[in-house]
């Protein structure tokens, strides 16, 4: 297919496709003339992955190129590939490693994961995120909520196990990386929303009058 059809089928504009070509994110098509090339279904799949990395994952072009380079290495194992993709979309938490409270929180999280038998990278920014959440819970005196740490871990393990199994079943490296990026970013948003709805349900069951519909939400101010 020519670039116009590639644009139409992928939903990516021609100028954007040319930008991806110049930046080395998209491999060149097969040259048919001085200024013409043919593209294949592989280019459509790669454009989907690029959009997942940049539009959904909010990665820089340089970071997206790094992930795409890992996809193209034949001897990259699936676990290394998925680890690269996940690491790319994790946002580093603003932590102070010299703060005693931060170190204590990190020790607590690490002890939890060890007790649960989880295999994890101790360098992962996700560990810093969890430790920072624990530190703030404790600093705000929310020890009763912090006592639910095992419950949070149990729920996370259930969801993550299903997510990873679904991604690995794709087998195609591009589609696997796409699944990690989209699943991590949009899955987080979906989980947050469902958790809020579940909190509404739990609140109504615990506090609402038996047999009565839940009360209407308060007025919503539109920005």
PDB file of C-alpha atoms in Angstrom:
ATOM      1  CA  UNK A   1       0.000   0.000   0.000  1.00  0.00           C
ATOM      2  CA  UNK A   2       1.086   3.591  -0.547  1.00  0.00           C
ATOM      3  CA  UNK A   3       1.480   6.075   2.289  1.00  0.00           C
ATOM      4  CA  UNK A   4      -1.978   7.570   1.675  1.00  0.00           C
ATOM      5  CA  UNK A   5      -3.633   4.207   2.266  1.00  0.00           C
ATOM      6  CA  UNK A   6      -1.359   3.567   5.250  1.00  0.00           C
ATOM      7  CA  UNK A   7      -2.568   6.862   6.704  1.00  0.00           C
ATOM      8  CA  UNK A   8      -6.214   6.056   6.043  1.00  0.00           C
ATOM      9  CA  UNK A   9      -6.075   2.556   7.514  1.00  0.00           C
ATOM     10  CA  UNK A  10      -3.980   3.479  10.548  1.00  0.00           C
ATOM     11  CA  UNK A  11      -5.704   6.777  11.336  1.00  0.00           C
ATOM     12  CA  UNK A  12      -2.318   8.512  11.480  1.00  0.00           C
ATOM     13  CA  UNK A  13      -1.811  11.602   9.339  1.00  0.00           C
ATOM     14  CA  UNK A  14       0.735  11.543   6.517  1.00  0.00           C
ATOM     15  CA  UNK A  15       2.900  14.310   8.107  1.00  0.00           C
ATOM     16  CA  UNK A  16       2.983  12.313  11.358  1.00  0.00           C
ATOM     17  CA  UNK A  17       3.929   9.123   9.520  1.00  0.00           C
ATOM     18  CA  UNK A  18       6.758  10.971   7.786  1.00  0.00           C
ATOM     19  CA  UNK A  19       7.899  12.320  11.162  1.00  0.00           C
ATOM     20  CA  UNK A  20       7.982   8.790  12.587  1.00  0.00           C
ATOM     21  CA  UNK A  21       9.987   7.663   9.555  1.00  0.00           C
ATOM     22  CA  UNK A  22      12.520  10.471  10.003  1.00  0.00           C
ATOM     23  CA  UNK A  23      12.874   9.722  13.715  1.00  0.00           C
ATOM     24  CA  UNK A  24      13.460   6.036  13.091  1.00  0.00           C
ATOM     25  CA  UNK A  25      10.335   4.927  14.943  1.00  0.00           C
ATOM     26  CA  UNK A  26       8.745   3.444  11.823  1.00  0.00           C
ATOM     27  CA  UNK A  27      10.831   1.297   9.459  1.00  0.00           C
ATOM     28  CA  UNK A  28      10.934   2.536   5.849  1.00  0.00           C
ATOM     29  CA  UNK A  29       8.732   0.968   3.220  1.00  0.00           C
ATOM     30  CA  UNK A  30      10.010  -0.833   0.136  1.00  0.00           C
ATOM     31  CA  UNK A  31      11.168   1.804  -2.327  1.00  0.00           C
ATOM     32  CA  UNK A  32       9.308   1.717  -5.648  1.00  0.00           C
ATOM     33  CA  UNK A  33      10.515   5.060  -7.053  1.00  0.00           C
ATOM     34  CA  UNK A  34      12.600   8.046  -6.042  1.00  0.00           C
ATOM     35  CA  UNK A  35       9.924   9.448  -3.711  1.00  0.00           C
ATOM     36  CA  UNK A  36       7.570   6.486  -3.357  1.00  0.00           C
ATOM     37  CA  UNK A  37       7.455   3.382  -1.182  1.00  0.00           C
ATOM     38  CA  UNK A  38       5.109   0.512  -0.435  1.00  0.00           C
ATOM     39  CA  UNK A  39       4.023  -0.343   3.093  1.00  0.00           C
ATOM     40  CA  UNK A  40       2.594  -3.506   4.613  1.00  0.00           C
ATOM     41  CA  UNK A  41       0.389  -4.699   7.459  1.00  0.00           C
ATOM     42  CA  UNK A  42       3.512  -4.695   9.609  1.00  0.00           C
ATOM     43  CA  UNK A  43       3.658  -0.901   9.295  1.00  0.00           C
ATOM     44  CA  UNK A  44       0.028  -0.613  10.408  1.00  0.00           C
ATOM     45  CA  UNK A  45       0.761  -2.702  13.519  1.00  0.00           C
ATOM     46  CA  UNK A  46       3.891  -0.697  14.256  1.00  0.00           C
ATOM     47  CA  UNK A  47       1.958   2.580  13.968  1.00  0.00           C
ATOM     48  CA  UNK A  48      -0.507   1.222  16.526  1.00  0.00           C
ATOM     49  CA  UNK A  49       2.371   0.494  18.876  1.00  0.00           C
ATOM     50  CA  UNK A  50       3.943   3.922  18.329  1.00  0.00           C
ATOM     51  CA  UNK A  51       0.631   5.631  19.106  1.00  0.00           C
ATOM     52  CA  UNK A  52       0.265   3.513  22.256  1.00  0.00           C
ATOM     53  CA  UNK A  53       3.711   4.570  23.423  1.00  0.00           C
ATOM     54  CA  UNK A  54       3.453   8.272  22.570  1.00  0.00           C
ATOM     55  CA  UNK A  55      -0.271   9.105  22.749  1.00  0.00           C
ATOM     56  CA  UNK A  56      -1.335   6.785  25.587  1.00  0.00           C
ATOM     57  CA  UNK A  57       1.929   6.235  27.449  1.00  0.00           C
ATOM     58  CA  UNK A  58       3.015   9.869  26.958  1.00  0.00           C
ATOM     59  CA  UNK A  59       6.572   8.777  26.186  1.00  0.00           C
ATOM     60  CA  UNK A  60       9.062  11.065  24.517  1.00  0.00           C
ATOM     61  CA  UNK A  61      10.236  10.169  21.033  1.00  0.00           C
ATOM     62  CA  UNK A  62      13.607   9.145  22.473  1.00  0.00           C
ATOM     63  CA  UNK A  63      11.979   6.876  25.084  1.00  0.00           C
ATOM     64  CA  UNK A  64       9.633   5.369  22.493  1.00  0.00           C
ATOM     65  CA  UNK A  65      12.629   4.660  20.261  1.00  0.00           C
ATOM     66  CA  UNK A  66      14.292   2.836  23.169  1.00  0.00           C
ATOM     67  CA  UNK A  67      11.269   0.582  23.673  1.00  0.00           C
ATOM     68  CA  UNK A  68      10.916  -0.068  19.942  1.00  0.00           C
ATOM     69  CA  UNK A  69      14.589  -1.007  19.762  1.00  0.00           C
ATOM     70  CA  UNK A  70      13.963  -3.697  22.386  1.00  0.00           C
ATOM     71  CA  UNK A  71      11.076  -5.052  20.304  1.00  0.00           C
ATOM     72  CA  UNK A  72      13.361  -5.443  17.314  1.00  0.00           C
ATOM     73  CA  UNK A  73      16.053  -7.498  19.078  1.00  0.00           C
ATOM     74  CA  UNK A  74      15.611 -11.165  18.220  1.00  0.00           C
ATOM     75  CA  UNK A  75      17.217 -12.542  21.383  1.00  0.00           C
ATOM     76  CA  UNK A  76      15.188 -10.370  23.763  1.00  0.00           C
ATOM     77  CA  UNK A  77      13.221 -12.667  26.041  1.00  0.00           C
ATOM     78  CA  UNK A  78       9.496 -12.004  26.590  1.00  0.00           C
ATOM     79  CA  UNK A  79      10.088 -11.102  30.243  1.00  0.00           C
ATOM     80  CA  UNK A  80      12.796  -8.585  29.293  1.00  0.00           C
ATOM     81  CA  UNK A  81      10.521  -7.130  26.619  1.00  0.00           C
ATOM     82  CA  UNK A  82       7.583  -6.682  28.978  1.00  0.00           C
ATOM     83  CA  UNK A  83       9.863  -5.290  31.670  1.00  0.00           C
ATOM     84  CA  UNK A  84      11.228  -2.671  29.269  1.00  0.00           C
ATOM     85  CA  UNK A  85       7.709  -1.650  28.258  1.00  0.00           C
ATOM     86  CA  UNK A  86       6.458  -1.376  31.834  1.00  0.00           C
ATOM     87  CA  UNK A  87       9.508   0.509  33.040  1.00  0.00           C
ATOM     88  CA  UNK A  88       9.014   3.043  30.245  1.00  0.00           C
ATOM     89  CA  UNK A  89       5.529   4.057  31.414  1.00  0.00           C
ATOM     90  CA  UNK A  90       6.090   4.058  35.195  1.00  0.00           C
ATOM     91  CA  UNK A  91       6.369   7.569  36.547  1.00  0.00           C
ATOM     92  CA  UNK A  92       9.108   8.034  39.127  1.00  0.00           C
ATOM     93  CA  UNK A  93       7.868   9.054  42.572  1.00  0.00           C
ATOM     94  CA  UNK A  94       9.444  12.162  44.179  1.00  0.00           C
ATOM     95  CA  UNK A  95      11.112  10.461  47.142  1.00  0.00           C
ATOM     96  CA  UNK A  96      13.988  11.343  49.432  1.00  0.00           C
ATOM     97  CA  UNK A  97      16.105   8.200  49.929  1.00  0.00           C
ATOM     98  CA  UNK A  98      17.856   9.780  52.909  1.00  0.00           C
ATOM     99  CA  UNK A  99      14.611  10.409  54.800  1.00  0.00           C
ATOM    100  CA  UNK A 100      14.224   7.870  57.648  1.00  0.00           C
ATOM    101  CA  UNK A 101      10.447   7.722  57.126  1.00  0.00           C
ATOM    102  CA  UNK A 102      10.958   6.951  53.439  1.00  0.00           C
ATOM    103  CA  UNK A 103      13.469   4.212  54.206  1.00  0.00           C
ATOM    104  CA  UNK A 104      11.121   2.701  56.789  1.00  0.00           C
ATOM    105  CA  UNK A 105       8.225   2.728  54.326  1.00  0.00           C
ATOM    106  CA  UNK A 106      10.353   1.105  51.641  1.00  0.00           C
ATOM    107  CA  UNK A 107      11.439  -1.582  54.124  1.00  0.00           C
ATOM    108  CA  UNK A 108       7.776  -2.224  54.976  1.00  0.00           C
ATOM    109  CA  UNK A 109       6.793  -2.633  51.323  1.00  0.00           C
ATOM    110  CA  UNK A 110       9.788  -4.856  50.585  1.00  0.00           C
ATOM    111  CA  UNK A 111       8.989  -7.017  53.617  1.00  0.00           C
ATOM    112  CA  UNK A 112       5.394  -7.379  52.407  1.00  0.00           C
ATOM    113  CA  UNK A 113       6.474  -8.446  48.921  1.00  0.00           C
ATOM    114  CA  UNK A 114       9.019 -10.897  50.324  1.00  0.00           C
ATOM    115  CA  UNK A 115       6.400 -12.381  52.641  1.00  0.00           C
ATOM    116  CA  UNK A 116       4.021 -12.814  49.697  1.00  0.00           C
ATOM    117  CA  UNK A 117       6.759 -14.439  47.655  1.00  0.00           C
ATOM    118  CA  UNK A 118       6.576 -11.891  44.848  1.00  0.00           C
ATOM    119  CA  UNK A 119       9.436 -11.705  42.359  1.00  0.00           C
ATOM    120  CA  UNK A 120      10.218  -8.059  41.629  1.00  0.00           C
ATOM    121  CA  UNK A 121      12.985  -5.690  40.579  1.00  0.00           C
ATOM    122  CA  UNK A 122      14.209  -3.767  43.657  1.00  0.00           C
ATOM    123  CA  UNK A 123      15.207  -0.922  41.306  1.00  0.00           C
ATOM    124  CA  UNK A 124      11.657  -0.499  39.984  1.00  0.00           C
ATOM    125  CA  UNK A 125      10.123   2.981  40.333  1.00  0.00           C
ATOM    126  CA  UNK A 126       6.925   1.180  41.321  1.00  0.00           C
ATOM    127  CA  UNK A 127       8.584   0.209  44.594  1.00  0.00           C
ATOM    128  CA  UNK A 128       9.301   3.878  45.270  1.00  0.00           C
ATOM    129  CA  UNK A 129       5.676   4.749  44.457  1.00  0.00           C
ATOM    130  CA  UNK A 130       4.378   2.163  46.915  1.00  0.00           C
ATOM    131  CA  UNK A 131       6.822   3.272  49.597  1.00  0.00           C
ATOM    132  CA  UNK A 132       5.834   6.907  49.159  1.00  0.00           C
ATOM    133  CA  UNK A 133       2.155   6.012  49.537  1.00  0.00           C
ATOM    134  CA  UNK A 134       2.910   4.083  52.730  1.00  0.00           C
ATOM    135  CA  UNK A 135       4.985   6.984  54.077  1.00  0.00           C
ATOM    136  CA  UNK A 136       2.178   9.489  53.485  1.00  0.00           C
ATOM    137  CA  UNK A 137      -0.484   7.173  54.954  1.00  0.00           C
ATOM    138  CA  UNK A 138       1.619   6.960  58.099  1.00  0.00           C
ATOM    139  CA  UNK A 139       2.437  10.681  58.192  1.00  0.00           C
ATOM    140  CA  UNK A 140      -1.271  11.525  58.020  1.00  0.00           C
ATOM    141  CA  UNK A 141      -2.149   9.150  60.831  1.00  0.00           C
ATOM    142  CA  UNK A 142      -4.135   6.786  58.610  1.00  0.00           C
ATOM    143  CA  UNK A 143      -2.937   3.596  60.281  1.00  0.00           C
ATOM    144  CA  UNK A 144      -6.333   1.889  59.969  1.00  0.00           C
ATOM    145  CA  UNK A 145      -6.203   2.306  56.187  1.00  0.00           C
ATOM    146  CA  UNK A 146      -2.554   1.312  56.103  1.00  0.00           C
ATOM    147  CA  UNK A 147      -3.531  -1.942  57.813  1.00  0.00           C
ATOM    148  CA  UNK A 148      -5.268  -2.849  54.529  1.00  0.00           C
ATOM    149  CA  UNK A 149      -1.901  -3.192  52.755  1.00  0.00           C
ATOM    150  CA  UNK A 150      -2.344  -6.952  52.350  1.00  0.00           C
ATOM    151  CA  UNK A 151      -5.795  -6.368  50.862  1.00  0.00           C
ATOM    152  CA  UNK A 152      -4.381  -3.923  48.321  1.00  0.00           C
ATOM    153  CA  UNK A 153      -1.694  -6.454  47.408  1.00  0.00           C
ATOM    154  CA  UNK A 154      -4.222  -9.291  47.102  1.00  0.00           C
ATOM    155  CA  UNK A 155      -6.406  -7.273  44.719  1.00  0.00           C
ATOM    156  CA  UNK A 156      -3.373  -6.153  42.694  1.00  0.00           C
ATOM    157  CA  UNK A 157      -2.096  -9.725  42.359  1.00  0.00           C
ATOM    158  CA  UNK A 158      -5.432 -10.947  41.026  1.00  0.00           C
ATOM    159  CA  UNK A 159      -5.690  -8.207  38.397  1.00  0.00           C
ATOM    160  CA  UNK A 160      -2.012  -8.347  37.388  1.00  0.00           C
ATOM    161  CA  UNK A 161      -2.058 -12.118  36.954  1.00  0.00           C
ATOM    162  CA  UNK A 162      -4.955 -11.914  34.501  1.00  0.00           C
ATOM    163  CA  UNK A 163      -3.437  -8.931  32.679  1.00  0.00           C
ATOM    164  CA  UNK A 164      -0.046 -10.536  32.132  1.00  0.00           C
ATOM    165  CA  UNK A 165      -1.606 -13.824  30.996  1.00  0.00           C
ATOM    166  CA  UNK A 166      -3.703 -11.952  28.423  1.00  0.00           C
ATOM    167  CA  UNK A 167      -0.694 -10.007  27.138  1.00  0.00           C
ATOM    168  CA  UNK A 168       1.591 -13.044  26.906  1.00  0.00           C
ATOM    169  CA  UNK A 169      -1.099 -14.940  24.986  1.00  0.00           C
ATOM    170  CA  UNK A 170      -0.737 -12.401  22.172  1.00  0.00           C
ATOM    171  CA  UNK A 171       2.756 -13.789  21.375  1.00  0.00           C
ATOM    172  CA  UNK A 172       3.502 -11.090  18.786  1.00  0.00           C
ATOM    173  CA  UNK A 173       6.137  -8.779  20.382  1.00  0.00           C
ATOM    174  CA  UNK A 174       4.574  -5.553  19.063  1.00  0.00           C
ATOM    175  CA  UNK A 175       1.150  -6.510  20.369  1.00  0.00           C
ATOM    176  CA  UNK A 176       2.595  -7.609  23.717  1.00  0.00           C
ATOM    177  CA  UNK A 177       4.330  -4.271  24.264  1.00  0.00           C
ATOM    178  CA  UNK A 178       1.191  -2.438  23.130  1.00  0.00           C
ATOM    179  CA  UNK A 179      -0.807  -4.399  25.697  1.00  0.00           C
ATOM    180  CA  UNK A 180       1.593  -3.552  28.522  1.00  0.00           C
ATOM    181  CA  UNK A 181       1.560   0.163  27.711  1.00  0.00           C
ATOM    182  CA  UNK A 182      -2.169   0.508  27.156  1.00  0.00           C
ATOM    183  CA  UNK A 183      -3.048  -1.903  29.955  1.00  0.00           C
ATOM    184  CA  UNK A 184      -0.824  -0.085  32.434  1.00  0.00           C
ATOM    185  CA  UNK A 185      -2.071   3.410  31.612  1.00  0.00           C
ATOM    186  CA  UNK A 186      -5.757   2.795  30.841  1.00  0.00           C
ATOM    187  CA  UNK A 187      -6.020  -0.119  33.270  1.00  0.00           C
ATOM    188  CA  UNK A 188      -4.962   2.208  36.077  1.00  0.00           C
ATOM    189  CA  UNK A 189      -7.676   4.693  35.108  1.00  0.00           C
ATOM    190  CA  UNK A 190     -10.284   1.927  34.874  1.00  0.00           C
ATOM    191  CA  UNK A 191      -9.308   0.453  38.225  1.00  0.00           C
ATOM    192  CA  UNK A 192      -9.496   3.872  39.903  1.00  0.00           C
ATOM    193  CA  UNK A 193     -12.970   4.470  38.481  1.00  0.00           C
ATOM    194  CA  UNK A 194     -14.287   1.028  39.430  1.00  0.00           C
ATOM    195  CA  UNK A 195     -12.826   1.418  42.916  1.00  0.00           C
ATOM    196  CA  UNK A 196     -14.733   4.689  43.367  1.00  0.00           C
ATOM    197  CA  UNK A 197     -17.951   2.996  42.229  1.00  0.00           C
ATOM    198  CA  UNK A 198     -17.268   0.085  44.581  1.00  0.00           C
ATOM    199  CA  UNK A 199     -16.765   2.557  47.441  1.00  0.00           C
ATOM    200  CA  UNK A 200     -20.174   4.083  46.649  1.00  0.00           C
ATOM    201  CA  UNK A 201     -21.695   0.605  46.715  1.00  0.00           C
ATOM    202  CA  UNK A 202     -20.007  -0.285  50.009  1.00  0.00           C
ATOM    203  CA  UNK A 203     -21.017   3.041  51.585  1.00  0.00           C
ATOM    204  CA  UNK A 204     -24.662   2.576  50.601  1.00  0.00           C
ATOM    205  CA  UNK A 205     -24.733  -0.979  51.920  1.00  0.00           C
ATOM    206  CA  UNK A 206     -23.156   0.009  55.247  1.00  0.00           C
ATOM    207  CA  UNK A 207     -24.788   3.381  55.831  1.00  0.00           C
ATOM    208  CA  UNK A 208     -27.861   3.629  53.628  1.00  0.00           C
ATOM    209  CA  UNK A 209     -31.426   2.819  54.727  1.00  0.00           C
ATOM    210  CA  UNK A 210     -32.302  -0.835  53.975  1.00  0.00           C
ATOM    211  CA  UNK A 211     -34.244  -1.228  50.745  1.00  0.00           C
ATOM    212  CA  UNK A 212     -33.811   2.420  49.770  1.00  0.00           C
ATOM    213  CA  UNK A 213     -32.031   3.634  46.626  1.00  0.00           C
ATOM    214  CA  UNK A 214     -28.720   5.412  47.189  1.00  0.00           C
ATOM    215  CA  UNK A 215     -28.926   9.175  47.709  1.00  0.00           C
ATOM    216  CA  UNK A 216     -28.243  11.429  44.760  1.00  0.00           C
ATOM    217  CA  UNK A 217     -24.806  12.946  44.461  1.00  0.00           C
ATOM    218  CA  UNK A 218     -24.367  16.567  45.404  1.00  0.00           C
ATOM    219  CA  UNK A 219     -24.325  19.302  42.811  1.00  0.00           C
ATOM    220  CA  UNK A 220     -21.522  19.061  40.311  1.00  0.00           C
ATOM    221  CA  UNK A 221     -19.772  22.270  39.352  1.00  0.00           C
ATOM    222  CA  UNK A 222     -18.764  22.365  35.711  1.00  0.00           C
ATOM    223  CA  UNK A 223     -15.392  23.934  35.023  1.00  0.00           C
TER     224      UNK A 223
END
